[in-house]
Amino acid sequence: MSLRDRVAIAGIGCTEFSRDSGVSTLTLGTRAIMAALEDAGLPPDQLDGVATYRVGDSVLPAVLAQTLGIQDLRYYVDQFGGGSVSHSVVGQAALAVDAGIADYVVCYRALNARSEFRMGGTGRPLVDAVETQYQAPFGYFTPPQQYAMAARAHMERYGTTTAQFGAVAVAQRAFAEKNERALLRMPMTLADHSASRVVVDPFRLFDCCLETDGAVAVLVTSAERARDLKQTPVLISGVSWGSGHTLYSNEQPDPTRTAAADMAPRLFDMAGIRPEEIDVAEIYDCFTYSVLVQLEDYGFCEKGEAGAFVESGATSLGGALPTNTHGGFLSEGYVHGFNHIYEAVSQLRGHAGARQVEGAEVALSTGQAGYISGNSSALILRRDT
Amino acid sequence: MRSAQDPRLPQPPIEPQTDRDSAPYWQALSEGRFELQRCTECAALRWPPRAVCNRCRSFESQWESPPATGRILSWTRTEQVFAEACREIVPYYVVQVALDAQPDILMIGGWLAERTPRSGESVEMDLVRPDPETSTRLPFWKPAETD
């Protein structure tokens, strides 16, 4: 039986996003989870599952569960990985709930990625990647460098420009201006983007996402149980797991085509919809280029056309596909994918205030499109009627 | 292949963390030879080195020396200092090359020309020895010599 619409997100919570939380990841995680339980109206002693993902930068979920007073944990996920697996953790929880393994599973991500382990700048070598040996000796070991390589290939093949990268950043900053959670809210113009310093050609500073301290949690339960709680349920209509490009990919020799291209048909099929029916999209934006390639690979525009699509205003408020309506990782904060799920749920509940996409019923939220890690994941969410 | 002077590598050098699959590759490079595995069953080359062919799943292969030539698929120029070892060398290029011998093999390497790499241009490998104390040699690429 299809999983479509059988499981729901019943509560969401987040901490402040900052450059220095001043507290542990355990504290961050518990704050976000308690906020999600409060949001749902679920007594904490009913929580019976925890699901998270991390790259050695966060507290053991078993410790967190004990801290929350869970005596008998009926389900757990402790997935190694970053944003690429982020949305799969919600999928895992959905499978467990649907199978009756647990009733209320909270999925969360808690990290001090600005004040403690920083993915993009400490020089700490990539963990667990046998292929690092072929790259690190050249001084090539961070996501901005690896993504820049793919971005340049896309520019060469399709004529994508750095101005189009800028269009992504500018469109998202406009949303962030209306978002009290966002770390960066100053207006940005294309000139501001092109004046920002080069990090690794073709990426400038404003092409790269933030590094953030914070936590986000979402409570997953059956659609029936969700209807008994406080908020309008947000149904999980589709969830997908996928592959991608590892650091070396002679199985995936085209760096301009991501795992999303293979994963999207399965995702939309599970949800029973076409891309045109998506009202709002939260697309993994570790870099501006990441948004462009996914707009293509999820089927919102033709291959090579995403730059023009964004330049046309299609991804801005009032456009055909408002995208990263919180400002995204470029401007709101970066909780490795989970703040996209938070925003998608807010939009579908009609709680996005000045950023609200009118009549939003169905949202896409995506994990990282499979570069580096070789894994991807995504969700289609639907407001319950 | 001759070993070129090292113009653009981290100081101190970052040694590749070799493993049981990659040891023969690095050993051959240190002796001046570029070697890859060719599947005995289906004749595909593979990269990076490992025990199994990704196309036919055979465990049988042999090391051989394909031509060390290819085409530039992409390139980056790093300007931010991501590690102290790179502070003196920014900005530096890193290229991604599609091997002529089998174009789905993509190799990361250094860049030996003074100018920006050009997408699609033909390139040849030269080996660079970053550290006189070790036998390690790394694959760099330079524009192919034209006759």
Tab-separated table of C-alpha atoms in Angstrom, chain B residues 8 13-14 19 27 29 32 58 78 81 83 86-87 101-102 104 115 118 133 143:
chain	number	residue	atom	x	y	z
B	8	ARG	CA	50.875	25.184	-6.424
B	13	PRO	CA	52.209	18.893	1.668
B	14	ILE	CA	49.047	16.935	2.380
B	19	ASP	CA	44.165	2.374	1.451
B	27	GLN	CA	52.883	3.094	-5.826
B	29	LEU	CA	52.664	7.033	-9.597
B	32	GLY	CA	56.549	7.502	-12.572
B	58	SER	CA	33.657	-9.009	-11.899
B	78	THR	CA	40.284	28.740	-4.971
B	81	VAL	CA	42.117	30.045	2.535
B	83	ALA	CA	43.403	25.462	5.488
B	86	CYS	CA	46.948	26.722	1.553
B	87	ARG	CA	47.563	30.279	2.769
B	101	ALA	CA	40.865	6.348	-22.692
B	102	GLN	CA	37.369	6.216	-21.158
B	104	ASP	CA	33.385	8.548	-17.901
B	115	ARG	CA	46.336	30.782	-17.647
B	118	ARG	CA	39.502	26.051	-21.054
B	133	GLU	CA	61.058	13.524	1.841
B	143	PRO	CA	47.687	21.796	-22.214
